[in-house]
Short mmCIF file of C-alpha atoms in Angstrom, two decimals:
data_model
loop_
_atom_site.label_atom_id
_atom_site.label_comp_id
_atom_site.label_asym_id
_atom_site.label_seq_id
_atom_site.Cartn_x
_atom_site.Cartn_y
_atom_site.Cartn_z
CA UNK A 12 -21.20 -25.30 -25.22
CA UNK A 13 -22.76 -28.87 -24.31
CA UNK A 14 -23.37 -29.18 -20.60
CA UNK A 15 -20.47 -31.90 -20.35
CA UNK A 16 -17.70 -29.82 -21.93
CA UNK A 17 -18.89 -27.28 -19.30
CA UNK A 18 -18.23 -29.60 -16.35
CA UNK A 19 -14.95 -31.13 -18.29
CA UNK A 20 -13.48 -27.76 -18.50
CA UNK A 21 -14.63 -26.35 -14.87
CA UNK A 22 -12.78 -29.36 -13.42
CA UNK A 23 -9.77 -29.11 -15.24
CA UNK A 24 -9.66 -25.62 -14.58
CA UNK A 25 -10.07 -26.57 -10.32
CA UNK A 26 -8.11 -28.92 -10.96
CA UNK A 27 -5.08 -27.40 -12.42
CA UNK A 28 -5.15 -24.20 -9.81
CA UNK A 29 -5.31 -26.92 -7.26
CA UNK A 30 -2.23 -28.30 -8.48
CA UNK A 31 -0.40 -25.53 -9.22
CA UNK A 32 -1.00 -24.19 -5.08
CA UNK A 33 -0.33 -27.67 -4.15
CA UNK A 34 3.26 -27.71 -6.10
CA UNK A 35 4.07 -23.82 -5.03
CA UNK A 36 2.46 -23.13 -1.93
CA UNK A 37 2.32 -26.86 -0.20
CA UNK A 38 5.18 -28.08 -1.43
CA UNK A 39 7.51 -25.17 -1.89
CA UNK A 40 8.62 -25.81 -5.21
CA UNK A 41 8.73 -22.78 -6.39
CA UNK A 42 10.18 -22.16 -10.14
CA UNK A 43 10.51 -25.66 -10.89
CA UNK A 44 6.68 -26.07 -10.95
CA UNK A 45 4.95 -25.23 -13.92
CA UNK A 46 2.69 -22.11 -13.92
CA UNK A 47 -0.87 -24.27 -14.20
CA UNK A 48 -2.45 -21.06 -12.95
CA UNK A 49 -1.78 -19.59 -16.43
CA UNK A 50 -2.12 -22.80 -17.94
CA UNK A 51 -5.53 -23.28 -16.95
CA UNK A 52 -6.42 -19.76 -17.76
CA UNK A 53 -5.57 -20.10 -21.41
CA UNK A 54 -7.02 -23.52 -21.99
CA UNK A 55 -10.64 -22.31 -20.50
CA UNK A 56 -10.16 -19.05 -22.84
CA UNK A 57 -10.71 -21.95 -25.75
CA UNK A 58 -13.46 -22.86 -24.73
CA UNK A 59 -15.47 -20.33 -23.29
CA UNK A 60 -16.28 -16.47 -24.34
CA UNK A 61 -14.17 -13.25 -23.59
CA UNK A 62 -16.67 -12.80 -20.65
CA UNK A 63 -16.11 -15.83 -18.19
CA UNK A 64 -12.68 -16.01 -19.09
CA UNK A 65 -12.03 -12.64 -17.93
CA UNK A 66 -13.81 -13.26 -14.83
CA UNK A 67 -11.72 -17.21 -14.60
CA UNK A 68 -8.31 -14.82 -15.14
CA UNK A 69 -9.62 -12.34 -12.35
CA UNK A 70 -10.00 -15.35 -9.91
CA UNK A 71 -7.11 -16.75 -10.80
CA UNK A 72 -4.92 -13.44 -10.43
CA UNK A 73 -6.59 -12.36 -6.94
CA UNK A 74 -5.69 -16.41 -5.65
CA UNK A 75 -1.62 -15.46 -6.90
CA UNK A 76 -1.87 -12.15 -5.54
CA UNK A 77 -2.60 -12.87 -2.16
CA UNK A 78 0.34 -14.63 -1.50
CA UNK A 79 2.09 -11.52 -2.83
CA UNK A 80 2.95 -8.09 -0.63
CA UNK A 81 5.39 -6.80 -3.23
CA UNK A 82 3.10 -6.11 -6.21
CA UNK A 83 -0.61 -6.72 -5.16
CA UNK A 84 -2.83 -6.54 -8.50
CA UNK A 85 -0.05 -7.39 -11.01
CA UNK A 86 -1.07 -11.02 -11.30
CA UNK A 87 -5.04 -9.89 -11.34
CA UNK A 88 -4.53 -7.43 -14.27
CA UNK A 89 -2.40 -10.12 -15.98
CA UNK A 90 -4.67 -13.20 -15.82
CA UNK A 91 -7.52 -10.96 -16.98
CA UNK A 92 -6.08 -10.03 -20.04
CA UNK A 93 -4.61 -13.17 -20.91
CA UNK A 94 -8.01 -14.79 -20.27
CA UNK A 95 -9.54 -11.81 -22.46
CA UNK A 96 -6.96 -11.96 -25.50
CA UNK A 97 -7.09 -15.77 -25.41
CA UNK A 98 -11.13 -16.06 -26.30
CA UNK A 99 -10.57 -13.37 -28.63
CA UNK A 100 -7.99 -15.49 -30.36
CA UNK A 101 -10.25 -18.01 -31.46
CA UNK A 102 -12.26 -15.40 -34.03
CA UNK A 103 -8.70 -15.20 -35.30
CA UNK A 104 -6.89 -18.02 -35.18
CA UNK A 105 -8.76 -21.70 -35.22
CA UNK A 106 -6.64 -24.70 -35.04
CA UNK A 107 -6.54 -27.89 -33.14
CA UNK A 108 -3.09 -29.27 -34.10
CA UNK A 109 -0.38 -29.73 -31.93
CA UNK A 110 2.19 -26.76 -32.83
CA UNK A 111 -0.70 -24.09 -32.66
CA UNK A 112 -1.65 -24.97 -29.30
CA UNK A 113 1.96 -24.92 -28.56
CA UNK A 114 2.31 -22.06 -30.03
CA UNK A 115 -0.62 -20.85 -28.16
CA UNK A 116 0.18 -21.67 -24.64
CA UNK A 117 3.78 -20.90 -25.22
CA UNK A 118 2.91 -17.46 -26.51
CA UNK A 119 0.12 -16.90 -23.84
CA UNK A 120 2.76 -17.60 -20.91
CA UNK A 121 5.18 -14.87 -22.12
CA UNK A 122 2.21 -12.82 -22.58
CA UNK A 123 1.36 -13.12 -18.85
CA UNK A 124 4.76 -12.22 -17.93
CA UNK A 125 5.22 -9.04 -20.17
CA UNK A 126 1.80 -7.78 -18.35
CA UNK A 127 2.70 -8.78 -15.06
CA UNK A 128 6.20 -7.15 -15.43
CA UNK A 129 4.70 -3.86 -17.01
CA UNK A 130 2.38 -3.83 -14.18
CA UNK A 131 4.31 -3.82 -11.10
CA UNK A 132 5.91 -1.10 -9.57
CA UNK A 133 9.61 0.30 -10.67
CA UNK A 134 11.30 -1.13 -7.47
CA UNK A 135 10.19 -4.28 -8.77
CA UNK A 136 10.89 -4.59 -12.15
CA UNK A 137 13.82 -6.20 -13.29
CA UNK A 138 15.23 -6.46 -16.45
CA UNK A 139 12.99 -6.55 -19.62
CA UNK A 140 15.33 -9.73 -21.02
CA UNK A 141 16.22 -11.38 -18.15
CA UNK A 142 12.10 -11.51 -16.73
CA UNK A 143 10.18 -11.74 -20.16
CA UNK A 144 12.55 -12.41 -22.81
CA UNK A 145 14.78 -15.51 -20.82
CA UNK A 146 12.65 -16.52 -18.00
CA UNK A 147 9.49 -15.89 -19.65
CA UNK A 148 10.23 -18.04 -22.93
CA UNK A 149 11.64 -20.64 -20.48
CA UNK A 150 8.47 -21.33 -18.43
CA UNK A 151 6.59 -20.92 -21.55
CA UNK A 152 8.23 -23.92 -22.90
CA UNK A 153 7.42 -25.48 -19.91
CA UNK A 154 3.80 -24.44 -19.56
CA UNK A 155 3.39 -25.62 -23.35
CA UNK A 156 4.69 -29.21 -22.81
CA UNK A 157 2.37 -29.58 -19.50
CA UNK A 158 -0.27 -27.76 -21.79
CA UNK A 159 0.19 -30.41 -24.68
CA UNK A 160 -0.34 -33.25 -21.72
CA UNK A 161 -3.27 -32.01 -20.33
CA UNK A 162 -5.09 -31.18 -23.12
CA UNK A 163 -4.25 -34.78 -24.54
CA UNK A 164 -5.82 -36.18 -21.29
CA UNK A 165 -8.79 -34.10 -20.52
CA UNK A 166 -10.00 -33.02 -24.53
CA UNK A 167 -9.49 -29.11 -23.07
CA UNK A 168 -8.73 -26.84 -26.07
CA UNK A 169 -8.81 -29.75 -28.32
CA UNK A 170 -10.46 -31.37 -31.49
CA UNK A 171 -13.64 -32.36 -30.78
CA UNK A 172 -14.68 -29.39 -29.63
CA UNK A 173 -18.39 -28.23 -29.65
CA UNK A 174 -19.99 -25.58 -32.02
CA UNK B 28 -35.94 -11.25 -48.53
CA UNK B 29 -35.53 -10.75 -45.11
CA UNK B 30 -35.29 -7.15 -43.58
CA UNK B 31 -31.85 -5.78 -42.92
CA UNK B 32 -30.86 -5.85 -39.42
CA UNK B 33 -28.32 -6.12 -37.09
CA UNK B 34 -26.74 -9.55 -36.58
CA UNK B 35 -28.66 -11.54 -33.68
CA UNK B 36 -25.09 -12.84 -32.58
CA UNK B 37 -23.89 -9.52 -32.11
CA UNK B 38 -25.67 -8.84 -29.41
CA UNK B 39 -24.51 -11.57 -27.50
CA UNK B 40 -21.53 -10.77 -28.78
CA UNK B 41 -20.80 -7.08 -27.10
CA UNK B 42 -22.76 -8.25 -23.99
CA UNK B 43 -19.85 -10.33 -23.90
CA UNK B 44 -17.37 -8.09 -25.13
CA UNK B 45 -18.90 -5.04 -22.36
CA UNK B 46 -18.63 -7.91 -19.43
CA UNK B 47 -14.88 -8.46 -20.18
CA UNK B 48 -14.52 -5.08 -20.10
CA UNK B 49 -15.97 -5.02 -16.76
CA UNK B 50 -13.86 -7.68 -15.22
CA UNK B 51 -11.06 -6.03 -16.71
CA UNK B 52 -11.54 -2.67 -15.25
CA UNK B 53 -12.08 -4.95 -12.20
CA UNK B 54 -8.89 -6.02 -12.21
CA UNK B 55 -7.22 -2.95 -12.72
CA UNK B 56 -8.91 -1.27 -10.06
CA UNK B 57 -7.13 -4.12 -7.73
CA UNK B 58 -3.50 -2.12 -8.33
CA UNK B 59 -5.35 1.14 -6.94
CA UNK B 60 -6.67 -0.11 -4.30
CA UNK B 61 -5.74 1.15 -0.52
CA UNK B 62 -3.08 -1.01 1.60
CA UNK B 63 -5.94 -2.22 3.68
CA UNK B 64 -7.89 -3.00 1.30
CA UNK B 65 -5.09 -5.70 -0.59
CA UNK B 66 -4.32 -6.44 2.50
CA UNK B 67 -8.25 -7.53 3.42
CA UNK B 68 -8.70 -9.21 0.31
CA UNK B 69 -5.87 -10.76 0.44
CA UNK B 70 -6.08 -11.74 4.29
CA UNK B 71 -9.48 -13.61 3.17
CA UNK B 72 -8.09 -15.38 0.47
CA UNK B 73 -5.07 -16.91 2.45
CA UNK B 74 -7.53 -17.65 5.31
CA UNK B 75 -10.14 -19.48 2.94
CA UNK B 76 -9.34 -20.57 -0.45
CA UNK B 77 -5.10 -20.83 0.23
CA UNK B 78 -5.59 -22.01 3.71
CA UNK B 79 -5.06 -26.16 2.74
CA UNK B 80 -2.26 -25.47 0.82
CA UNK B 81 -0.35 -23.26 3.45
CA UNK B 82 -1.51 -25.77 5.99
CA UNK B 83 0.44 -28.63 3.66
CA UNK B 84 3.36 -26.48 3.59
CA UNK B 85 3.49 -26.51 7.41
CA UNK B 86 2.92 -30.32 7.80
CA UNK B 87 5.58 -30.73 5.46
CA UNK B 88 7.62 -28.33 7.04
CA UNK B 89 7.12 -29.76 10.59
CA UNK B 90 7.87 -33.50 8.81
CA UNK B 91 10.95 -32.74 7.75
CA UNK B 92 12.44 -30.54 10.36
CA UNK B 93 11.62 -33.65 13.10
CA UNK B 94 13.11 -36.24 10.28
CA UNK B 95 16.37 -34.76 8.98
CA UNK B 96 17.15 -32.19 11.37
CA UNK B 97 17.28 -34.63 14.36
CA UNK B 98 21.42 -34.56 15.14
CA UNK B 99 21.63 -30.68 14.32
CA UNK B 100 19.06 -29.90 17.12
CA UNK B 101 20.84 -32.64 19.34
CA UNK B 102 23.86 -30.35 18.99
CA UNK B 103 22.00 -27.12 19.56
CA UNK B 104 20.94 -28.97 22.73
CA UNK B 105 24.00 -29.70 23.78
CA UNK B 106 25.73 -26.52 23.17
CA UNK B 107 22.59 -25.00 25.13
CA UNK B 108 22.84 -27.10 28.34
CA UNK B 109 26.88 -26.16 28.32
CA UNK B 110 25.64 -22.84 28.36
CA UNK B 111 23.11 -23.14 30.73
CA UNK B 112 25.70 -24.86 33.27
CA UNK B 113 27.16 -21.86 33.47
CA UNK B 114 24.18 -19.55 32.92
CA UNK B 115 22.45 -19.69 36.57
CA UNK B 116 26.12 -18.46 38.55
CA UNK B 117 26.15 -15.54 35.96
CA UNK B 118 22.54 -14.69 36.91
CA UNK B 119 22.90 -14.69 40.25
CA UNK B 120 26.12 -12.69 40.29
CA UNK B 121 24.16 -10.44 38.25
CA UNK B 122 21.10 -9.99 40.16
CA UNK B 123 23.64 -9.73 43.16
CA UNK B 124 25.56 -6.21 40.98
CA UNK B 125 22.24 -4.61 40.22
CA UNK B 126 20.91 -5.38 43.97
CA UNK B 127 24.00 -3.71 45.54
CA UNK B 128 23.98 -0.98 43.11
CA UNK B 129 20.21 -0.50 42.93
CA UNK B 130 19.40 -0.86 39.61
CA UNK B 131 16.05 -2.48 38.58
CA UNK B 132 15.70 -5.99 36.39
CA UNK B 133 16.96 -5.47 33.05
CA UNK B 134 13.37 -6.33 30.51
CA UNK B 135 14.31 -8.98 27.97
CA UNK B 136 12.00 -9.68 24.97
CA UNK B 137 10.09 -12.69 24.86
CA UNK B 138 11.30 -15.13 22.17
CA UNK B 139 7.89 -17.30 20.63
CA UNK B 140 9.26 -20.38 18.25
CA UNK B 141 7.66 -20.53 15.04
CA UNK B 142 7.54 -22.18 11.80
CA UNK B 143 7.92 -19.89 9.07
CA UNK B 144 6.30 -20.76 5.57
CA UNK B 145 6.92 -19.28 1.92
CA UNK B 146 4.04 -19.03 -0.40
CA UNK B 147 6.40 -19.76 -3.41
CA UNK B 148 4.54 -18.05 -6.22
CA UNK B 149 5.57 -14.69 -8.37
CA UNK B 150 5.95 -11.71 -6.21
CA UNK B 151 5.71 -13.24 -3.14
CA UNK B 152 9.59 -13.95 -2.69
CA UNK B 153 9.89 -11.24 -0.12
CA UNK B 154 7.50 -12.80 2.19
CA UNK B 155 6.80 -15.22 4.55
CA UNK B 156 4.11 -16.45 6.79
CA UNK B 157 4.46 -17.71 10.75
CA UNK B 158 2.29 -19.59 12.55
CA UNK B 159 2.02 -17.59 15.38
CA UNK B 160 -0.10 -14.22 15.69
CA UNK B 161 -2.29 -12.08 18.11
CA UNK B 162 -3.36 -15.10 20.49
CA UNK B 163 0.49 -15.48 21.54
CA UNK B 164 1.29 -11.75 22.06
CA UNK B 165 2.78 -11.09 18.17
CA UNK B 166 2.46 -7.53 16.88
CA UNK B 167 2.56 -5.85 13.81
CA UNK B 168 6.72 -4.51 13.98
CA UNK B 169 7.30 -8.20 15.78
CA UNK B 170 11.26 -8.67 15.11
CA UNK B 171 11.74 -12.20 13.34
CA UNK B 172 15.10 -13.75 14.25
CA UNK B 173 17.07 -16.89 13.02
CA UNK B 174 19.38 -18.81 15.18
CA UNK B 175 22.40 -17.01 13.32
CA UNK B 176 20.45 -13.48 13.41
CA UNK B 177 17.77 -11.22 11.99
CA UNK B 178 15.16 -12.53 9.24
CA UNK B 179 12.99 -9.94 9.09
CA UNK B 180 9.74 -8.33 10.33
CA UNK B 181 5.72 -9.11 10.85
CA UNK B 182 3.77 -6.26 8.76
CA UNK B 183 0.39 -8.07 9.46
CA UNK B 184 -1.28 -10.02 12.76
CA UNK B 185 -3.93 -12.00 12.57
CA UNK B 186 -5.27 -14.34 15.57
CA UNK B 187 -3.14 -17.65 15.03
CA UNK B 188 -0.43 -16.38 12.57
CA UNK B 189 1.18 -13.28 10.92
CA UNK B 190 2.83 -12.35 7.57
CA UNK B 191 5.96 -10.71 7.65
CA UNK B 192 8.61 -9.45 5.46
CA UNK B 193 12.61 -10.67 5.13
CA UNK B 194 15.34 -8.09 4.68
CA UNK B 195 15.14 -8.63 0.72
CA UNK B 196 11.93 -6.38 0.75
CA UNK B 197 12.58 -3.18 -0.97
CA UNK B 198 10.50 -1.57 2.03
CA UNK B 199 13.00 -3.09 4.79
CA UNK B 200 14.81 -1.05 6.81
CA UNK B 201 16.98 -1.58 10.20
CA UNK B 202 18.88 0.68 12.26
CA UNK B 203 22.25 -1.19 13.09
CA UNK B 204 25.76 -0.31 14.38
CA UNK B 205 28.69 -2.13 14.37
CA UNK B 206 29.44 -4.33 17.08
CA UNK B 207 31.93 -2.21 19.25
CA UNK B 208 29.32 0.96 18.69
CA UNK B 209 31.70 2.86 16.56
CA UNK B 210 29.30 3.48 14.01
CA UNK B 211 25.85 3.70 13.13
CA UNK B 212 23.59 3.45 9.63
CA UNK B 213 20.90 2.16 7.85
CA UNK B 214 20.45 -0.80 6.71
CA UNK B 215 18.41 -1.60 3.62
CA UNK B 216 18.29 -4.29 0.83
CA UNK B 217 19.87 -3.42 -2.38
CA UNK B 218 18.16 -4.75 -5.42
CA UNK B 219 20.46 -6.86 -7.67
CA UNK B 220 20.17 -7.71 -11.61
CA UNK B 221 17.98 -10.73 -10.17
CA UNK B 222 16.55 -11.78 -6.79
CA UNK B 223 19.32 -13.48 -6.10
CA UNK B 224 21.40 -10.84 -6.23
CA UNK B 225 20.19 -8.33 -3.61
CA UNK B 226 22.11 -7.22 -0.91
CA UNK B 227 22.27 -6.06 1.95
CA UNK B 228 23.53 -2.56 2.69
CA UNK B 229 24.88 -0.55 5.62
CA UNK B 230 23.97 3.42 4.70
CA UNK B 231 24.90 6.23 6.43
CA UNK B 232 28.14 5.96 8.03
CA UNK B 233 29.77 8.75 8.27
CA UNK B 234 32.72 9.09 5.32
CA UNK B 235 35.29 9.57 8.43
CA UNK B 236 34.57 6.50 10.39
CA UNK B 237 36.94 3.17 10.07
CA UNK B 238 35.25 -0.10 9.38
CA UNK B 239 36.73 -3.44 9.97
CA UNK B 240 36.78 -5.81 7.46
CA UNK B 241 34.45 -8.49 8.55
CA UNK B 242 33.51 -6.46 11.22
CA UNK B 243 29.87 -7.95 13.11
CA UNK B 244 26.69 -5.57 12.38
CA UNK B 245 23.89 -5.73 14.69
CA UNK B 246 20.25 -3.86 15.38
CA UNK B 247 21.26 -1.06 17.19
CA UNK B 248 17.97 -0.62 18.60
CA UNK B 249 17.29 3.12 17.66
CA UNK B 250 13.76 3.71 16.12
CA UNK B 251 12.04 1.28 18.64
CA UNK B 252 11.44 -1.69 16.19
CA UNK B 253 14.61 -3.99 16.72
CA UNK B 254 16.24 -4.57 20.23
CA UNK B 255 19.58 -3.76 20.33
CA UNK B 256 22.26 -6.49 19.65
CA UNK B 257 20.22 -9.34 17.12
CA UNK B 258 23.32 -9.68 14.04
CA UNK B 259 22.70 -9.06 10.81
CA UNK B 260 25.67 -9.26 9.19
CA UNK B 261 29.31 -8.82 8.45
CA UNK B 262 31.26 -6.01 6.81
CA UNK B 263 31.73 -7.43 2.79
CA UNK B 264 33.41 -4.07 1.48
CA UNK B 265 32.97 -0.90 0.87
CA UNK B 266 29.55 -0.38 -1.63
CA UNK B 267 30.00 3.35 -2.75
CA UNK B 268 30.74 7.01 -0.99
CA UNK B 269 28.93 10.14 -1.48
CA UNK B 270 31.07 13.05 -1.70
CA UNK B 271 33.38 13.19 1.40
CA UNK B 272 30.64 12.82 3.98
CA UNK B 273 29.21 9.75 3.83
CA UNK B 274 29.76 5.83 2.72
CA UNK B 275 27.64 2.58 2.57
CA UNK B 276 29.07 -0.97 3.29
CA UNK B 277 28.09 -4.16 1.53
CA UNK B 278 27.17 -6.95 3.96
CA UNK B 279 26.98 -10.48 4.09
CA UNK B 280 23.70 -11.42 5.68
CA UNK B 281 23.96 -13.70 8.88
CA UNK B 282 20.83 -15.22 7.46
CA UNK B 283 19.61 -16.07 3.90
CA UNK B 284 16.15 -15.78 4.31
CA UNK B 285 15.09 -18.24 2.04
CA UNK B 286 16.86 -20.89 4.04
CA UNK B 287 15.17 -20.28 7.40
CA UNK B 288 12.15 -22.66 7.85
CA UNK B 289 12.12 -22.19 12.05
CA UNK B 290 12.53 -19.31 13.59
CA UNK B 291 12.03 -16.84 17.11
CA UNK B 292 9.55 -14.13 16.65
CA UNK B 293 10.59 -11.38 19.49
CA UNK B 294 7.49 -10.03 21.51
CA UNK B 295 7.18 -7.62 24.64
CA UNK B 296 9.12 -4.30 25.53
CA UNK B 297 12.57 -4.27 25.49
CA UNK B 298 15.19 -2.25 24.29
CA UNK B 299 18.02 -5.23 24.10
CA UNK B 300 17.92 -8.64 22.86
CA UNK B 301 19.11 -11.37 25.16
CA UNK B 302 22.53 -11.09 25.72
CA UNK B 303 24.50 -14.00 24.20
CA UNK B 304 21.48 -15.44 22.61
CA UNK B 305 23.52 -15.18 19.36
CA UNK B 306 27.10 -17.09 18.50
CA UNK B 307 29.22 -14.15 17.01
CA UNK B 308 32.61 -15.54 16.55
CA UNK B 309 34.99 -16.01 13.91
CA UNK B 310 33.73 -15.45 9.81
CA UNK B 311 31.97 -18.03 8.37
CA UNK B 312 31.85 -20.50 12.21
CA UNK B 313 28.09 -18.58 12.32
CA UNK B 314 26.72 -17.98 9.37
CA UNK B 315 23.59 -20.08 7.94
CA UNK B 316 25.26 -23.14 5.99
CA UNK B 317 24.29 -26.58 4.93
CA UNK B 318 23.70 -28.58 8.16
CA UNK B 319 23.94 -25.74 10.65
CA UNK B 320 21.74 -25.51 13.04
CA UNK B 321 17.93 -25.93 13.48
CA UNK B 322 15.78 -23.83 11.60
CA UNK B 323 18.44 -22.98 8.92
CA UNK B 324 19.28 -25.27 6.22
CA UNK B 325 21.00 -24.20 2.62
CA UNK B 326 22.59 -21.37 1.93
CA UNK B 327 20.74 -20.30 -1.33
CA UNK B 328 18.62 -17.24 -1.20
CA UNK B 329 15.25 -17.27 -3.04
#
């Protein structure tokens, strides 16, 4: 990958986990902020091999889980295989239209949340439709349209891409 | 012809495919790791990478409690100053009691204000984050109290703040009693279908004892962590009964946690809170509503 995508994706990828602590942590926002953490997981997957996006997802996960006491790890383990399953994806699926990286980031949210709910503990985990079948295809939707937006305006996971 | 061989990309390929595997066993390891451990790594984190944004939540925090909460804590001062008018006689006539009948200075706890802060990310809707910690005299079992009643506990100290836990943890636990003393339990969140739906429950109370409706349950003070007296909630009905021996109460929490933004953190030895520190009147004149008091706004729980 050429030396600019590189730095491209690196600072969307800052950029986006910046964001994302800014919107739940700083401002308190909670649910109605878009996961970005996930988000910018699964656009570096696209761009870079299983390897680093394992170890982006493990960052990632251990900055979530240490605002967490309930279920320390989940997010970790989570991030790490989405980061891992997305740069796999590409040997399988290659696409650069609209609907598949949808499809992508929509299916890469829910993803995320099946992991993270099969990973914490019993006392924690709540119903398999309410947590990944409702609220997970919800703020997949959501992660997909901020997904579609960012990728338009940075090039991230997007035509153009280098060999 | 070239000679047969193996693929030059595949061995970049599983040197790739052997360091994901890595990270990933990595990352698992994090959900087996000891208490102190998460609680190190995660203590770092917060205190490096995290510490801008929690340091924007308090700002923020801070702004808006000084812009919109300006008439509400006009009020509270008010209502304290009519107390206090009264206050000094009472404390005199009470130092006068104990002097003629010999008994030594009752020990109240020391009450430290703080701003309390909520990461706001997935699995962290249990806890909370205050900015006060070793430096001021906070402990790890520090009570955490609202103006309407108890929040929850500190779990962790560090020198200028602490990270506690409300009463929606599934690890909280409270010995209480009911106002008058007529009974004694447990109390312990209940998880609900969703977040928002956990309760809080009063277990233990033996099947034989008579509960008022709406009756006022406070910390009881047994067990050493809560003083005696700090409300928690009221009576909502009764949850279930096991056998012929023993029931459980629903309550309605003085305090939605999620609400509280300011609150007391309780330091120093004592065995009661401060008498009359806490407005327990009437249903609904003290719980945690829209516009009450400093520290607690909205009634939502998160």
């Amino acid at each position: 990958m050429a030396e600019g995508r590189v730095v491209r994706v690196g600072v969307t990828v800052g950029l986006l986990a910046a964001t994302h602590f800014l919107l739940h942590v700083g401002f308190s926002w909670g649910r109605g902020a878009p996961d970005l953490l996930t988000l910018a997981v699964l656009l570096a997957a696209r761009e870079v091999r299983a390897g680093p996006a394992a170890a982006v997802g493990l960052a990632m996960g251990l900055l979530e889980d240490a605002l967490s006491v309930l279920s320390f790890g989940a997010n970790t383990v989570a991030m790490t295989i989405v980061g891992i399953a997305g740069a796999l994806s590409r040997d399988l699926f290659v696409g650069d239209s609209r609907f598949f990286l949808g499809a992508y980031l929509f299916l890469g949210k829910v993803a995320r949340d099946l992991v993270r709910w099969a990973s914490v503990g019993d006392e924690l985990r709540q119903s398999f439709v309410d947590q990944v079948l409702i609220d997970g295809a919800v703020s997949g939707l959501y992660v997909a349209a901020i997904g579609w937006l960012v990728a338009a305006l940075t090039g991230v996971a997007s035509a153009g891409r280098d060999p | 012809m070239p000679p047969y061989g193996t693929d030059p990309a595949w061995g970049g390929r599983s040197r790739d495919v052997l360091a994901a595997a890595v990270v990933l066993i990595l990352a698992l390891s994090t959900l087996f790791l000891s208490v102190d451990n998460q609680r190190r790594i995660a203590s770092g984190l917060q205190q490096s990478a995290l510490r801008p944004f929690i340091g924007v939540q308090r700002r923020l925090g801070d702004a808006r409690v000084r812009a919109a909460q300006v008439d509400s804590m006009l009020a509270v001062v008010d209502s304290l100053s009519a107390m206090l008018s009264t206050h000094a006689a009472l404390v005199e006539e009470n130092s006068t009691l104990r002097g003629l009948l010999d008994l030594s200075e009752r020990t109240v706890p020391t009450y430290l204000p703080a701003t309390l802060l909520r990461p706001g990310t997935p699995g962290a809707e249990s806890m909370f984050i205050v900015d006060v910690g070793s430096d001021d005299g906070v402990t790890a079992g520090s009570p955490v109290v609202g103006p309407f009643g108890l929040v929850g506990v500190v779990r962790e100290v560090r020198d200028r703040e602490a990270v506690g836990i409300d009463w929606t943890h599934p690890d909280f636990r409270a010995s209480a009693m009911v106002t008058d003393g007529s009974a004694f339990g447990l109390i312990e969140n209940r998880p609900g279908r969703f977040r928002e739906e956990d309760r809080l429950v009063l277990n233990g109370i033996p099947f034989n004892s008579k509960i008022d409706p709406e009756a006022v349950v406070v910390t009881s003070g047994l067990g050493g962590v809560f003083p005696r007296g700090i409300p928690v909630g009221r009576i909502d009905g009764l949850a279930d009964s096991q056998g012929e021996w023993r029931k459980s109460y629903w309550l309605d929490p003085m305090v939605f946690p999620a609400s509280a933004t300011h609150v007391l953190v309780i330091t120093g030895e004592a065995s009661e809170a401060a008498p009359g520190a806490w407005p327990v009147g009437p249903a609904d004149s003290t719980r945690a509503s829209d516009g009450d008091a400093a520290g607690v706004e909205g009634g939502s729980r998160g």
